[in-house]
Amino acid sequence: MVKPLDYLQNLKNYNFLICENSEQFPQIATELYLELTQLSQKVNSPKIILAEREPVKFLASFLAACAVNCSIFLCNPDWGKQEWQQVLKLVQPDLILGIEHNYQSSIPHPQSPVPNAIMIPTGGSSGNIKFAMHTWDTLTASVQGFTEYFQIKTVNSFCVLPLYHVSGLMQFIRSFTTNGKLVITPFKQLEQAANYNIHPSEYFISLVPTQLQRILDNPNLTQWLTQFNTVLLGGAAAWEELLKKAKSQQIRLALTYGMTETASQIATLKPEDFFQNKISSGKILPHAKVAIRNQSGEILDVNQIGNLTIQASSLALGYYPQIWDNQNNFSVDDLGYLDEQGYLTIVGRNSNKIISGGENIYPIEIEAAIRKTHQVVDVCVIGVPDQYWGQAVTALYIPNHPNISAIEIQNQLKTELSRYKIPKYWISLPTLPRNHQGKINYQELQKIAQEFVSNCQQFLG
């Protein structure tokens, strides 16, 4: 296995990066390598917080830190004060790159349980940031599974996702370790992407559903997207109307399933299957195995819904600073099933499942039905505590037009959903709280919904 230092020593042979100031990459990486080498002589496996905003500085710093065998914590420079306090207390870094800080600690800095680990943040949307502990080996195992699945040797990536997140970082790892090209541009500047002298047919691009929706609303960008070899779509559930529109435009969509803990995707639906009207997360990549189990841990038959357990050579070693005891069966919160052909379908999250009047209700189904009415721009369905029903189905939505009423939407749902699945409460909002990956901040929505329901109950009596 080629290690980071080998890549660093051969940087003069690399011309992989296409972005602003990309020519500075070798110099920044080499200079920081020397600086970190000196630090490592004083501190064994120093802990580095990496929060660089500029892509070139971020990637050069990342590679240099990997080459020196530092413990690297990838961080979002836009985290708020409370989040940074939480992270600094947890990490107790030896060096912080990318942000101004006045962090000082007299406490001896404990070493990472994995000296050369790559810590990737997860869980920020719930208010509790965790770091999945990866290594160069787990990340490159993901690359090997990716290249084998798509039967390619070189991966060219067009990145519009944050590099501190696994969805952005893995695009760098894929391209860099396979001698491919990596284009980096902020999503907000996507309309300027035509200025890059590339052939999209040679590239993968990764998007989240909300980004795909914005592109499809722009005819010029839609035409540009149709030229890509593969458009990987993940990070959040995609809705039926979005997929139909993408298919009608002949966009080579590849629905994916994965997470920070698995170093990105472990299942992918190839574009050919997408065009054949197959809607799922696709087949499991070669480096992973997925089993569907019931609450007793027994493996279920095909087409039976249960919790996913994952084995993968790309699986994280644990959440910093704890190493997992059992890495052979990583149980996740997602619910889904495998069909006879081995295609994986995700139906929702166990923690998001609503139990109302003894009935199991999956929000994805209700959200899809609401979107199908064409009366909303965005929607999220959650359960709020209810004394009588246990939980009350609640829809938080952005209406297409100010005059649209919840009653109109409810009437259209009567032919689509069972009565108990139709939301009891409807909350119209100007925006829904989503992060850069398009994931909903459920903690924030719960606060909004519970306050709304409480006000309703007080008003009624």
Tab-separated table of C-alpha atoms in Angstrom:
chain	number	residue	atom	x	y	z
A	1	MET	CA	0.000	0.000	0.000
A	2	VAL	CA	1.427	3.384	-1.036
A	3	LYS	CA	1.676	5.705	1.954
A	4	PRO	CA	1.187	9.513	2.135
A	5	LEU	CA	4.929	10.206	2.395
A	6	ASP	CA	5.495	8.421	-0.922
A	7	TYR	CA	2.978	10.726	-2.586
A	8	LEU	CA	4.492	13.793	-0.944
A	9	GLN	CA	7.993	12.932	-2.166
A	10	ASN	CA	6.680	12.679	-5.729
A	11	LEU	CA	4.537	15.810	-5.759
A	12	LYS	CA	6.580	17.342	-8.550
A	13	ASN	CA	5.150	14.634	-10.803
A	14	TYR	CA	1.564	15.510	-9.886
A	15	ASN	CA	-0.614	17.895	-11.800
A	16	PHE	CA	-3.935	16.646	-10.522
A	17	LEU	CA	-5.551	19.721	-8.972
A	18	ILE	CA	-7.709	22.159	-10.943
A	19	CYS	CA	-8.808	25.115	-8.861
A	20	GLU	CA	-7.767	28.602	-7.838
A	21	ASN	CA	-4.098	28.750	-6.706
A	22	SER	CA	-3.608	25.041	-7.445
A	23	GLU	CA	0.016	25.689	-8.482
A	24	GLN	CA	0.817	26.420	-4.814
A	25	PHE	CA	-0.097	22.904	-3.662
A	26	PRO	CA	3.403	21.274	-3.811
A	27	GLN	CA	5.150	24.183	-2.082
A	28	ILE	CA	2.601	24.492	0.757
A	29	ALA	CA	2.583	20.741	1.350
A	30	THR	CA	6.388	20.499	1.397
A	31	GLU	CA	6.874	23.505	3.706
A	32	LEU	CA	4.253	22.293	6.165
A	33	TYR	CA	5.743	18.798	6.101
A	34	LEU	CA	9.040	20.250	7.339
A	35	GLU	CA	7.262	22.298	10.020
A	36	LEU	CA	5.258	19.311	11.248
A	37	THR	CA	8.352	17.115	11.226
A	38	GLN	CA	9.969	19.511	13.697
A	39	LEU	CA	6.818	19.468	15.852
A	40	SER	CA	6.751	15.653	15.822
A	41	GLN	CA	10.282	15.622	17.269
A	42	LYS	CA	8.896	17.409	20.326
A	43	VAL	CA	5.460	15.751	20.477
A	44	ASN	CA	4.883	12.145	19.472
A	45	SER	CA	2.120	11.960	16.836
A	46	PRO	CA	0.925	15.566	17.313
A	47	LYS	CA	-2.798	16.251	17.151
A	48	ILE	CA	-3.655	18.710	14.406
A	49	ILE	CA	-6.961	20.505	13.967
A	50	LEU	CA	-7.396	21.290	10.276
A	51	ALA	CA	-9.934	24.002	9.498
A	52	GLU	CA	-8.470	25.667	6.400
A	53	ARG	CA	-11.042	27.405	4.204
A	54	GLU	CA	-9.007	27.494	1.004
A	55	PRO	CA	-9.049	24.122	-0.782
A	56	VAL	CA	-5.357	24.209	-1.754
A	57	LYS	CA	-4.227	24.964	1.802
A	58	PHE	CA	-6.627	22.363	3.195
A	59	LEU	CA	-5.437	19.548	0.914
A	60	ALA	CA	-1.749	20.448	1.175
A	61	SER	CA	-2.031	20.554	4.975
A	62	PHE	CA	-3.924	17.270	5.011
A	63	LEU	CA	-1.324	15.448	2.932
A	64	ALA	CA	1.610	16.879	4.914
A	65	ALA	CA	0.009	15.914	8.231
A	66	CYS	CA	-0.675	12.390	6.958
A	67	ALA	CA	2.941	12.065	5.791
A	68	VAL	CA	4.240	12.996	9.267
A	69	ASN	CA	1.828	10.505	10.894
A	70	CYS	CA	-0.026	13.198	12.797
A	71	SER	CA	-3.479	12.644	14.236
A	72	ILE	CA	-5.648	14.909	12.072
A	73	PHE	CA	-9.038	16.312	13.044
A	74	LEU	CA	-10.959	17.720	10.090
A	75	CYS	CA	-13.137	20.621	11.214
A	76	ASN	CA	-15.692	23.005	9.797
A	77	PRO	CA	-14.316	26.561	10.054
A	78	ASP	CA	-17.898	27.848	10.256
A	79	TRP	CA	-18.782	26.023	13.449
A	80	GLY	CA	-20.167	28.298	16.138
A	81	LYS	CA	-18.611	29.114	19.500
A	82	GLN	CA	-20.401	26.310	21.335
A	83	GLU	CA	-19.310	23.719	18.765
A	84	TRP	CA	-15.706	24.876	18.849
A	85	GLN	CA	-15.661	24.757	22.648
A	86	GLN	CA	-16.916	21.194	22.483
A	87	VAL	CA	-14.296	20.190	19.906
A	88	LEU	CA	-11.347	21.887	21.607
A	89	LYS	CA	-12.226	20.279	24.931
A	90	LEU	CA	-12.446	16.870	23.275
A	91	VAL	CA	-9.354	17.106	21.069
A	92	GLN	CA	-6.882	19.251	23.086
A	93	PRO	CA	-4.832	19.883	19.932
A	94	ASP	CA	-1.114	20.543	19.622
A	95	LEU	CA	-1.642	22.738	16.550
A	96	ILE	CA	-4.604	24.452	14.910
A	97	LEU	CA	-4.486	25.291	11.208
A	98	GLY	CA	-6.857	27.586	9.369
A	99	ILE	CA	-8.631	29.640	12.017
A	100	GLU	CA	-7.649	32.335	14.481
A	101	HIS	CA	-7.841	31.072	18.032
A	102	ASN	CA	-6.725	31.793	21.559
A	103	TYR	CA	-6.774	28.169	22.661
A	104	GLN	CA	-4.440	27.411	25.541
A	105	SER	CA	-4.318	24.435	27.835
A	106	SER	CA	-2.030	23.563	30.705
A	107	ILE	CA	-3.373	20.022	30.729
A	108	PRO	CA	-0.977	17.427	29.232
A	109	HIS	CA	-2.394	16.513	25.848
A	110	PRO	CA	-3.346	12.822	25.764
A	111	GLN	CA	-2.300	10.939	22.647
A	112	SER	CA	-4.788	9.576	20.175
A	113	PRO	CA	-5.477	5.834	20.625
A	114	VAL	CA	-4.625	5.505	16.907
A	115	PRO	CA	-1.424	7.567	16.393
A	116	ASN	CA	-1.891	8.343	12.688
A	117	ALA	CA	-5.669	8.505	12.598
A	118	ILE	CA	-7.720	10.742	10.312
A	119	MET	CA	-10.691	12.036	12.294
A	120	ILE	CA	-13.710	12.963	10.197
A	121	PRO	CA	-16.566	14.862	11.880
A	122	THR	CA	-20.083	13.503	11.985
A	123	GLY	CA	-23.243	14.199	13.923
A	124	GLY	CA	-23.006	18.001	13.865
A	125	SER	CA	-26.627	18.421	12.732
A	126	SER	CA	-27.779	16.782	15.984
A	127	GLY	CA	-25.719	19.185	18.064
A	128	ASN	CA	-23.234	16.534	19.206
A	129	ILE	CA	-20.076	16.430	17.095
A	130	LYS	CA	-18.235	13.116	16.952
A	131	PHE	CA	-15.104	12.157	15.060
A	132	ALA	CA	-14.983	8.849	13.204
A	133	MET	CA	-11.422	7.493	13.451
A	134	HIS	CA	-10.135	6.499	10.026
A	135	THR	CA	-6.680	5.722	8.679
A	136	TRP	CA	-5.063	6.058	5.276
A	137	ASP	CA	-5.744	2.333	4.850
A	138	THR	CA	-9.509	2.556	5.549
A	139	LEU	CA	-9.857	5.517	3.171
A	140	THR	CA	-7.935	3.841	0.357
A	141	ALA	CA	-9.910	0.611	0.918
A	142	SER	CA	-12.980	2.667	0.003
A	143	VAL	CA	-11.194	3.824	-3.163
A	144	GLN	CA	-10.381	0.231	-4.096
A	145	GLY	CA	-14.011	-0.784	-3.699
A	146	PHE	CA	-15.116	2.207	-5.783
A	147	THR	CA	-12.720	1.562	-8.675
A	148	GLU	CA	-13.485	-2.159	-8.727
A	149	TYR	CA	-17.235	-1.545	-8.720
A	150	PHE	CA	-17.084	0.921	-11.585
A	151	GLN	CA	-14.315	-1.080	-13.336
A	152	ILE	CA	-11.984	1.877	-13.734
A	153	LYS	CA	-8.363	2.569	-12.816
A	154	THR	CA	-8.411	6.375	-12.716
A	155	VAL	CA	-11.015	8.546	-11.016
A	156	ASN	CA	-11.540	12.147	-12.129
A	157	SER	CA	-13.747	14.078	-9.692
A	158	PHE	CA	-15.566	17.398	-9.841
A	159	CYS	CA	-15.990	18.461	-6.211
A	160	VAL	CA	-18.563	20.990	-4.968
A	161	LEU	CA	-18.855	19.532	-1.442
A	162	PRO	CA	-16.923	20.550	1.721
A	163	LEU	CA	-13.493	18.947	1.984
A	164	TYR	CA	-13.747	18.549	5.771
A	165	HIS	CA	-16.754	16.269	5.188
A	166	VAL	CA	-16.307	12.668	4.077
A	167	SER	CA	-18.207	13.371	0.839
A	168	GLY	CA	-15.636	15.963	-0.207
A	169	LEU	CA	-12.525	14.364	1.266
A	170	MET	CA	-13.117	11.042	-0.499
A	171	GLN	CA	-13.253	12.790	-3.870
A	172	PHE	CA	-9.709	14.009	-3.196
A	173	ILE	CA	-8.537	10.586	-2.002
A	174	ARG	CA	-10.007	8.843	-5.081
A	175	SER	CA	-8.473	11.207	-7.595
A	176	PHE	CA	-5.124	11.708	-5.869
A	177	THR	CA	-4.400	8.022	-5.283
A	178	THR	CA	-5.454	6.907	-8.787
A	179	ASN	CA	-3.590	9.628	-10.722
A	180	GLY	CA	-6.868	11.288	-11.632
A	181	LYS	CA	-7.870	14.948	-11.865
A	182	LEU	CA	-9.700	16.861	-9.154
A	183	VAL	CA	-11.673	20.013	-9.911
A	184	ILE	CA	-12.787	22.017	-6.880
A	185	THR	CA	-15.283	24.864	-7.042
A	186	PRO	CA	-17.842	26.225	-4.554
A	187	PHE	CA	-21.377	25.206	-5.457
A	188	LYS	CA	-22.401	28.879	-5.479
A	189	GLN	CA	-19.923	29.462	-8.315
A	190	LEU	CA	-21.034	26.499	-10.359
A	191	GLU	CA	-22.222	28.658	-13.238
A	192	GLN	CA	-18.581	29.610	-13.799
A	193	ALA	CA	-17.555	25.961	-14.049
A	194	ALA	CA	-17.613	26.103	-17.844
A	195	ASN	CA	-14.416	28.157	-17.585
A	196	TYR	CA	-12.517	24.994	-16.636
A	197	ASN	CA	-11.020	23.326	-19.674
A	198	ILE	CA	-12.256	19.811	-18.922
A	199	HIS	CA	-14.408	17.149	-20.541
A	200	PRO	CA	-17.268	16.365	-18.090
A	201	SER	CA	-17.737	12.961	-19.757
A	202	GLU	CA	-14.482	11.912	-18.066
A	203	TYR	CA	-15.603	12.998	-14.578
A	204	PHE	CA	-17.656	11.902	-11.588
A	205	ILE	CA	-19.538	14.622	-9.725
A	206	SER	CA	-21.100	14.182	-6.272
A	207	LEU	CA	-24.242	16.070	-5.279
A	208	VAL	CA	-26.835	16.099	-2.524
A	209	PRO	CA	-30.546	16.222	-3.524
A	210	THR	CA	-31.015	19.924	-2.794
A	211	GLN	CA	-28.061	20.748	-5.065
A	212	LEU	CA	-29.451	18.569	-7.840
A	213	GLN	CA	-32.780	20.370	-7.534
A	214	ARG	CA	-31.109	23.768	-7.961
A	215	ILE	CA	-29.221	22.580	-11.020
A	216	LEU	CA	-32.387	21.181	-12.600
A	217	ASP	CA	-34.036	24.568	-12.112
A	218	ASN	CA	-31.339	26.091	-14.334
A	219	PRO	CA	-31.524	24.951	-17.999
A	220	ASN	CA	-27.878	25.814	-18.727
A	221	LEU	CA	-26.568	23.911	-15.718
A	222	THR	CA	-28.894	21.008	-16.479
A	223	GLN	CA	-27.422	20.706	-19.959
A	224	TRP	CA	-23.931	20.849	-18.455
A	225	LEU	CA	-24.767	18.113	-15.921
A	226	THR	CA	-25.991	15.754	-18.638
A	227	GLN	CA	-22.426	15.607	-19.968
A	228	PHE	CA	-20.965	13.947	-16.840
A	229	ASN	CA	-19.946	10.306	-16.826
A	230	THR	CA	-21.691	9.727	-13.488
A	231	VAL	CA	-23.585	11.961	-11.061
A	232	LEU	CA	-23.317	10.426	-7.584
A	233	LEU	CA	-26.304	11.402	-5.439
A	234	GLY	CA	-26.318	10.872	-1.675
A	235	GLY	CA	-26.219	12.555	1.723
A	236	ALA	CA	-30.009	12.571	2.105
A	237	ALA	CA	-33.071	10.846	0.667
A	238	ALA	CA	-34.016	11.931	-2.859
A	239	TRP	CA	-37.687	12.375	-3.683
A	240	GLU	CA	-39.568	10.764	-6.560
A	241	GLU	CA	-40.249	13.931	-8.550
A	242	LEU	CA	-36.581	14.905	-8.429
A	243	LEU	CA	-35.520	11.509	-9.767
A	244	LYS	CA	-38.149	11.622	-12.521
A	245	LYS	CA	-36.933	15.026	-13.669
A	246	ALA	CA	-33.307	13.888	-13.657
A	247	LYS	CA	-34.233	10.834	-15.711
A	248	SER	CA	-36.214	12.892	-18.213
A	249	GLN	CA	-33.096	15.020	-18.730
A	250	GLN	CA	-30.976	11.874	-19.254
A	251	ILE	CA	-28.706	12.668	-16.314
A	252	ARG	CA	-26.523	9.680	-15.497
A	253	LEU	CA	-27.561	9.472	-11.879
A	254	ALA	CA	-26.045	6.997	-9.415
A	255	LEU	CA	-27.921	6.853	-6.107
A	256	THR	CA	-25.585	6.022	-3.243
A	257	TYR	CA	-25.703	4.888	0.365
A	258	GLY	CA	-22.890	5.384	2.819
A	259	MET	CA	-21.790	7.394	5.813
A	260	THR	CA	-18.787	8.959	7.498
A	261	GLU	CA	-18.141	5.748	9.425
A	262	THR	CA	-17.762	3.733	6.192
A	263	ALA	CA	-15.590	6.323	4.388
A	264	SER	CA	-18.411	7.263	2.047
A	265	GLN	CA	-20.484	4.932	-0.091
A	266	ILE	CA	-20.833	1.184	0.369
A	267	ALA	CA	-23.771	0.793	-2.042
A	268	THR	CA	-24.394	2.453	-5.414
A	269	LEU	CA	-27.013	2.196	-8.131
A	270	LYS	CA	-25.266	2.421	-11.482
A	271	PRO	CA	-26.673	4.874	-14.084
A	272	GLU	CA	-27.651	1.991	-16.364
A	273	ASP	CA	-29.920	0.601	-13.644
A	274	PHE	CA	-31.315	4.067	-12.970
A	275	PHE	CA	-32.347	4.414	-16.607
A	276	GLN	CA	-34.027	0.995	-16.340
A	277	ASN	CA	-36.351	2.459	-13.660
A	278	LYS	CA	-34.575	0.774	-10.760
A	279	ILE	CA	-34.938	3.005	-7.699
A	280	SER	CA	-32.770	1.887	-4.788
A	281	SER	CA	-29.348	2.481	-3.293
A	282	GLY	CA	-27.966	-0.158	-5.646
A	283	LYS	CA	-25.701	-3.107	-5.007
A	284	ILE	CA	-23.090	-3.423	-2.287
A	285	LEU	CA	-19.556	-2.422	-3.287
A	286	PRO	CA	-16.868	-5.165	-3.243
A	287	HIS	CA	-15.149	-3.939	-0.081
A	288	ALA	CA	-18.310	-4.191	2.039
A	289	LYS	CA	-21.013	-6.591	3.199
A	290	VAL	CA	-24.480	-5.676	4.453
A	291	ALA	CA	-26.896	-7.836	6.448
A	292	ILE	CA	-30.474	-7.016	7.441
A	293	ARG	CA	-31.327	-8.050	10.995
A	294	ASN	CA	-34.328	-7.954	13.309
A	295	GLN	CA	-34.217	-6.575	16.860
A	296	SER	CA	-32.962	-9.945	18.123
A	297	GLY	CA	-29.997	-9.798	15.749
A	298	GLU	CA	-31.258	-12.558	13.454
A	299	ILE	CA	-30.579	-12.123	9.726
A	300	LEU	CA	-33.810	-11.567	7.795
A	301	ASP	CA	-34.812	-12.968	4.422
A	302	VAL	CA	-34.901	-10.896	1.247
A	303	ASN	CA	-37.455	-8.083	1.057
A	304	GLN	CA	-37.871	-7.997	4.836
A	305	ILE	CA	-37.285	-4.639	6.537
A	306	GLY	CA	-34.795	-4.515	9.386
A	307	ASN	CA	-31.746	-2.749	10.742
A	308	LEU	CA	-28.581	-2.686	8.674
A	309	THR	CA	-25.340	-4.176	9.950
A	310	ILE	CA	-22.188	-3.491	7.975
A	311	GLN	CA	-18.797	-5.120	7.515
A	312	ALA	CA	-16.280	-3.169	5.452
A	313	SER	CA	-12.532	-2.771	5.060
A	314	SER	CA	-13.261	0.978	4.940
A	315	LEU	CA	-14.997	0.993	8.322
A	316	ALA	CA	-13.769	3.467	10.944
A	317	LEU	CA	-11.977	2.123	14.009
A	318	GLY	CA	-14.287	3.935	16.418
A	319	TYR	CA	-15.364	7.367	17.612
A	320	TYR	CA	-12.525	9.379	19.088
A	321	PRO	CA	-11.179	8.540	21.593
A	322	GLN	CA	-12.893	5.135	21.922
A	323	ILE	CA	-12.024	2.170	19.699
A	324	TRP	CA	-14.980	-0.084	18.915
A	325	ASP	CA	-14.844	-3.551	20.478
A	326	ASN	CA	-16.691	-5.280	17.628
A	327	GLN	CA	-16.003	-4.004	14.144
A	328	ASN	CA	-17.290	-7.075	12.345
A	329	ASN	CA	-20.936	-6.063	12.683
A	330	PHE	CA	-21.387	-2.304	12.716
A	331	SER	CA	-25.070	-1.741	13.459
A	332	VAL	CA	-26.546	1.490	12.114
A	333	ASP	CA	-29.799	3.331	12.687
A	334	ASP	CA	-30.950	2.907	9.097
A	335	LEU	CA	-33.806	0.567	8.185
A	336	GLY	CA	-33.916	-1.170	4.827
A	337	TYR	CA	-34.038	-4.423	2.905
A	338	LEU	CA	-32.161	-6.370	0.237
A	339	ASP	CA	-34.073	-7.806	-2.725
A	340	GLU	CA	-33.454	-11.069	-4.588
A	341	GLN	CA	-30.850	-9.422	-6.844
A	342	GLY	CA	-28.923	-7.868	-3.966
A	343	TYR	CA	-30.158	-4.306	-4.390
A	344	LEU	CA	-30.370	-2.316	-1.159
A	345	THR	CA	-33.383	-0.098	-0.413
A	346	ILE	CA	-33.399	2.286	2.558
A	347	VAL	CA	-36.834	3.022	4.023
A	348	GLY	CA	-35.827	5.403	6.797
A	349	ARG	CA	-34.080	5.666	10.130
A	350	ASN	CA	-35.165	3.727	13.166
A	351	SER	CA	-34.819	6.840	15.333
A	352	ASN	CA	-37.001	8.817	12.902
A	353	LYS	CA	-39.694	6.134	12.764
A	354	ILE	CA	-42.969	7.435	14.153
A	355	ILE	CA	-45.134	5.154	16.294
A	356	SER	CA	-48.635	6.601	16.422
A	357	GLY	CA	-51.524	4.606	17.857
A	358	GLY	CA	-49.382	1.468	17.676
A	359	GLU	CA	-48.707	1.894	13.937
A	360	ASN	CA	-45.160	2.120	12.544
A	361	ILE	CA	-44.932	5.122	10.213
A	362	TYR	CA	-41.925	5.956	8.023
A	363	PRO	CA	-41.561	9.688	7.268
A	364	ILE	CA	-39.968	9.118	3.835
A	365	GLU	CA	-43.248	7.699	2.496
A	366	ILE	CA	-45.276	10.674	3.752
A	367	GLU	CA	-42.723	13.229	2.529
A	368	ALA	CA	-42.810	11.644	-0.937
A	369	ALA	CA	-46.615	11.842	-1.020
A	370	ILE	CA	-46.580	15.487	0.053
A	371	ARG	CA	-44.002	16.393	-2.602
A	372	LYS	CA	-46.149	14.632	-5.185
A	373	THR	CA	-48.883	17.224	-4.620
A	374	HIS	CA	-46.544	19.885	-6.083
A	375	GLN	CA	-47.705	22.231	-3.338
A	376	VAL	CA	-44.415	22.420	-1.402
A	377	VAL	CA	-40.832	23.478	-2.073
A	378	ASP	CA	-39.458	21.366	0.773
A	379	VAL	CA	-40.887	19.197	3.546
A	380	CYS	CA	-39.856	17.156	6.567
A	381	VAL	CA	-42.135	14.860	8.587
A	382	ILE	CA	-41.423	14.114	12.248
A	383	GLY	CA	-43.241	12.751	15.284
A	384	VAL	CA	-43.969	14.941	18.309
A	385	PRO	CA	-45.010	13.592	21.729
A	386	ASP	CA	-48.771	13.074	22.075
A	387	GLN	CA	-50.525	11.941	25.270
A	388	TYR	CA	-53.171	9.958	23.416
A	389	TRP	CA	-51.418	8.588	20.320
A	390	GLY	CA	-47.860	8.343	21.648
A	391	GLN	CA	-46.603	10.470	18.768
A	392	ALA	CA	-48.431	12.811	16.423
A	393	VAL	CA	-47.366	12.940	12.767
A	394	THR	CA	-46.219	16.490	12.032
A	395	ALA	CA	-45.263	18.054	8.694
A	396	LEU	CA	-42.956	21.073	8.539
A	397	TYR	CA	-42.968	22.474	5.028
A	398	ILE	CA	-42.218	25.378	2.724
A	399	PRO	CA	-45.326	26.091	0.608
A	400	ASN	CA	-44.972	26.765	-3.101
A	401	HIS	CA	-47.181	29.820	-2.722
A	402	PRO	CA	-48.267	31.868	0.333
A	403	ASN	CA	-51.939	31.131	-0.418
A	404	ILE	CA	-51.545	27.358	-0.277
A	405	SER	CA	-53.275	25.920	2.785
A	406	ALA	CA	-52.568	22.704	4.641
A	407	ILE	CA	-56.179	21.642	4.014
A	408	GLU	CA	-55.542	21.627	0.259
A	409	ILE	CA	-52.551	19.336	0.708
A	410	GLN	CA	-54.426	17.082	3.139
A	411	ASN	CA	-57.273	16.596	0.662
A	412	GLN	CA	-54.850	15.418	-2.010
A	413	LEU	CA	-53.211	12.993	0.415
A	414	LYS	CA	-56.469	11.167	1.193
A	415	THR	CA	-56.162	9.045	-1.952
A	416	GLU	CA	-52.416	8.456	-1.447
A	417	LEU	CA	-52.037	7.600	2.243
A	418	SER	CA	-53.814	5.718	4.982
A	419	ARG	CA	-55.663	8.042	7.330
A	420	TYR	CA	-53.296	7.471	10.246
A	421	LYS	CA	-50.312	8.550	8.094
A	422	ILE	CA	-51.729	11.973	7.201
A	423	PRO	CA	-50.050	14.609	9.412
A	424	LYS	CA	-52.091	15.944	12.314
A	425	TYR	CA	-50.070	19.159	12.559
A	426	TRP	CA	-48.901	21.316	9.641
A	427	ILE	CA	-46.230	23.970	10.191
A	428	SER	CA	-45.442	26.374	7.368
A	429	LEU	CA	-41.870	27.723	7.441
A	430	PRO	CA	-39.815	30.054	5.203
A	431	THR	CA	-36.871	27.597	5.252
A	432	LEU	CA	-35.984	24.203	6.690
A	433	PRO	CA	-32.693	23.919	8.622
A	434	ARG	CA	-30.358	21.853	6.435
A	435	ASN	CA	-26.566	21.597	6.468
A	436	HIS	CA	-24.176	21.670	3.486
A	437	GLN	CA	-24.923	17.996	2.780
A	438	GLY	CA	-28.654	18.658	2.657
A	439	LYS	CA	-29.301	16.841	5.935
A	440	ILE	CA	-32.085	18.109	8.156
A	441	ASN	CA	-31.321	19.415	11.639
A	442	TYR	CA	-33.935	17.309	13.444
A	443	GLN	CA	-33.081	18.773	16.829
A	444	GLU	CA	-34.016	22.253	15.602
A	445	LEU	CA	-37.216	20.989	13.938
A	446	GLN	CA	-38.288	19.226	17.119
A	447	LYS	CA	-37.977	22.508	19.040
A	448	ILE	CA	-40.062	24.342	16.439
A	449	ALA	CA	-42.712	21.608	16.299
A	450	GLN	CA	-43.070	21.160	20.055
A	451	GLU	CA	-43.437	24.909	20.585
A	452	PHE	CA	-46.081	25.021	17.823
A	453	VAL	CA	-48.031	22.098	19.292
A	454	SER	CA	-47.830	23.577	22.796
A	455	ASN	CA	-49.234	26.897	21.534
A	456	CYS	CA	-52.033	25.042	19.713
A	457	GLN	CA	-52.996	23.144	22.866
A	458	GLN	CA	-53.000	26.335	24.952
A	459	PHE	CA	-55.157	28.060	22.358
A	460	LEU	CA	-57.639	25.185	22.292
A	461	GLY	CA	-57.993	25.055	25.916
